[in-house]
Amino acid sequence: MSDTLTRLEATIAQRLTASPEESYVAKLHAKGLAKIAQKLGEEATEVVIAALAGDEAELVGEAADVIFHLMVLLAEKGVPLDKVLAELDRREGTSGIAEKASRKD
């Protein structure tokens, strides 16, 4: 995992227990899983809009927001990013069509 993601994951874990008045992560955590998931969805929509608008700087910023909010969601659920990366490793070299066909319904 990149050093950036490792540091971010540690920071998010630490801030989950911080005061909501002092930490955005703690504020999201206090509002609960549904709010965190909603925020991730909003950020994903903003990525799509930025991609269609063709503004690279905006797309980069929104993509960073999606990764951040996804990591907050994973932390809230107690899922380490390493598990997600391991799943990506497992899928590496497999056709997306074949991988999707192999999933259970």
mmCIF file of C-alpha atoms in Angstrom:
data_model
loop_
_atom_site.group_PDB
_atom_site.id
_atom_site.type_symbol
_atom_site.label_atom_id
_atom_site.label_comp_id
_atom_site.label_asym_id
_atom_site.label_seq_id
_atom_site.Cartn_x
_atom_site.Cartn_y
_atom_site.Cartn_z
ATOM 1 C CA MET A 1 0.000 0.000 0.000
ATOM 2 C CA SER A 2 1.303 3.462 -0.741
ATOM 3 C CA ASP A 3 2.686 5.501 2.123
ATOM 4 C CA THR A 4 -0.011 8.100 1.499
ATOM 5 C CA LEU A 5 -2.833 5.599 1.933
ATOM 6 C CA THR A 6 -1.139 4.028 4.949
ATOM 7 C CA ARG A 7 -0.835 7.417 6.642
ATOM 8 C CA LEU A 8 -4.388 8.366 5.714
ATOM 9 C CA GLU A 9 -5.780 5.119 7.096
ATOM 10 C CA ALA A 10 -3.935 5.691 10.394
ATOM 11 C CA THR A 11 -5.134 9.303 10.593
ATOM 12 C CA ILE A 12 -8.735 8.284 9.962
ATOM 13 C CA ALA A 13 -8.537 5.554 12.632
ATOM 14 C CA GLN A 14 -7.178 8.073 15.126
ATOM 15 C CA ARG A 15 -9.782 10.701 14.304
ATOM 16 C CA LEU A 16 -12.727 8.346 14.677
ATOM 17 C CA THR A 17 -12.316 8.803 18.422
ATOM 18 C CA ALA A 18 -11.678 12.547 18.327
ATOM 19 C CA SER A 19 -14.174 15.242 19.194
ATOM 20 C CA PRO A 20 -16.704 15.956 16.423
ATOM 21 C CA GLU A 21 -16.069 19.649 17.019
ATOM 22 C CA GLU A 22 -12.402 19.160 16.145
ATOM 23 C CA SER A 23 -12.458 16.521 13.406
ATOM 24 C CA TYR A 24 -14.455 16.083 10.219
ATOM 25 C CA VAL A 25 -13.946 12.297 10.436
ATOM 26 C CA ALA A 26 -15.274 12.287 13.997
ATOM 27 C CA LYS A 27 -18.225 14.426 12.903
ATOM 28 C CA LEU A 28 -19.096 11.922 10.158
ATOM 29 C CA HIS A 29 -18.619 9.033 12.597
ATOM 30 C CA ALA A 30 -21.000 10.680 15.073
ATOM 31 C CA LYS A 31 -23.648 10.959 12.347
ATOM 32 C CA GLY A 32 -23.377 7.246 11.613
ATOM 33 C CA LEU A 33 -22.899 4.829 8.764
ATOM 34 C CA ALA A 34 -25.837 6.068 6.681
ATOM 35 C CA LYS A 35 -24.422 9.608 6.589
ATOM 36 C CA ILE A 36 -20.947 8.338 5.695
ATOM 37 C CA ALA A 37 -22.385 6.215 2.881
ATOM 38 C CA GLN A 38 -24.463 9.158 1.649
ATOM 39 C CA LYS A 39 -21.393 11.379 1.592
ATOM 40 C CA LEU A 40 -19.446 8.774 -0.393
ATOM 41 C CA GLY A 41 -22.296 8.636 -2.899
ATOM 42 C CA GLU A 42 -22.321 12.418 -3.234
ATOM 43 C CA GLU A 43 -18.582 12.456 -3.845
ATOM 44 C CA ALA A 44 -18.872 9.679 -6.442
ATOM 45 C CA THR A 45 -21.480 11.716 -8.294
ATOM 46 C CA GLU A 46 -19.171 14.723 -8.222
ATOM 47 C CA VAL A 47 -16.405 12.581 -9.785
ATOM 48 C CA VAL A 48 -18.728 11.641 -12.631
ATOM 49 C CA ILE A 49 -19.671 15.282 -13.193
ATOM 50 C CA ALA A 50 -16.018 16.359 -13.145
ATOM 51 C CA ALA A 51 -15.066 13.587 -15.565
ATOM 52 C CA LEU A 52 -17.767 14.631 -18.010
ATOM 53 C CA ALA A 53 -16.872 18.301 -17.677
ATOM 54 C CA GLY A 54 -13.314 17.537 -18.771
ATOM 55 C CA ASP A 55 -11.585 19.557 -16.055
ATOM 56 C CA GLU A 56 -8.603 17.471 -14.928
ATOM 57 C CA ALA A 57 -7.881 19.466 -11.763
ATOM 58 C CA GLU A 58 -11.481 19.165 -10.638
ATOM 59 C CA LEU A 59 -11.481 15.437 -11.429
ATOM 60 C CA VAL A 60 -8.305 14.919 -9.405
ATOM 61 C CA GLY A 61 -9.763 16.759 -6.418
ATOM 62 C CA GLU A 62 -13.049 14.893 -6.554
ATOM 63 C CA ALA A 63 -11.261 11.551 -6.982
ATOM 64 C CA ALA A 64 -9.264 12.318 -3.837
ATOM 65 C CA ASP A 65 -12.541 13.073 -2.028
ATOM 66 C CA VAL A 66 -13.964 9.700 -3.121
ATOM 67 C CA ILE A 67 -10.910 7.809 -1.893
ATOM 68 C CA PHE A 68 -10.974 9.693 1.409
ATOM 69 C CA HIS A 69 -14.680 9.071 2.022
ATOM 70 C CA LEU A 70 -14.352 5.419 0.962
ATOM 71 C CA MET A 71 -11.589 5.011 3.527
ATOM 72 C CA VAL A 72 -13.763 6.642 6.198
ATOM 73 C CA LEU A 73 -16.538 4.187 5.320
ATOM 74 C CA LEU A 74 -14.143 1.224 5.473
ATOM 75 C CA ALA A 75 -12.839 2.408 8.854
ATOM 76 C CA GLU A 76 -16.391 2.805 10.148
ATOM 77 C CA LYS A 77 -17.088 -0.800 9.144
ATOM 78 C CA GLY A 78 -13.766 -2.064 10.534
ATOM 79 C CA VAL A 79 -12.502 -3.163 7.120
ATOM 80 C CA PRO A 80 -8.788 -2.517 6.609
ATOM 81 C CA LEU A 81 -7.777 -1.115 3.236
ATOM 82 C CA ASP A 82 -5.359 -4.046 2.905
ATOM 83 C CA LYS A 83 -8.375 -6.343 2.434
ATOM 84 C CA VAL A 84 -9.597 -4.243 -0.483
ATOM 85 C CA LEU A 85 -6.117 -4.188 -1.983
ATOM 86 C CA ALA A 86 -5.843 -7.961 -1.542
ATOM 87 C CA GLU A 87 -9.098 -8.358 -3.454
ATOM 88 C CA LEU A 88 -7.719 -6.194 -6.253
ATOM 89 C CA ASP A 89 -4.570 -8.344 -6.256
ATOM 90 C CA ARG A 90 -6.725 -11.462 -6.462
ATOM 91 C CA ARG A 91 -8.535 -10.059 -9.489
ATOM 92 C CA GLU A 92 -5.365 -8.927 -11.261
ATOM 93 C CA GLY A 93 -4.921 -10.610 -14.607
ATOM 94 C CA THR A 94 -8.546 -11.737 -14.728
ATOM 95 C CA SER A 95 -10.821 -10.362 -17.389
ATOM 96 C CA GLY A 96 -13.447 -8.071 -15.878
ATOM 97 C CA ILE A 97 -16.075 -9.993 -17.802
ATOM 98 C CA ALA A 98 -14.823 -13.343 -16.432
ATOM 99 C CA GLU A 99 -14.505 -11.967 -12.888
ATOM 100 C CA LYS A 100 -18.044 -10.627 -12.895
ATOM 101 C CA ALA A 101 -19.393 -13.923 -14.294
ATOM 102 C CA SER A 102 -17.681 -15.813 -11.455
ATOM 103 C CA ARG A 103 -19.512 -13.880 -8.713
ATOM 104 C CA LYS A 104 -22.338 -15.549 -6.883
ATOM 105 C CA ASP A 105 -25.767 -14.018 -7.510
#
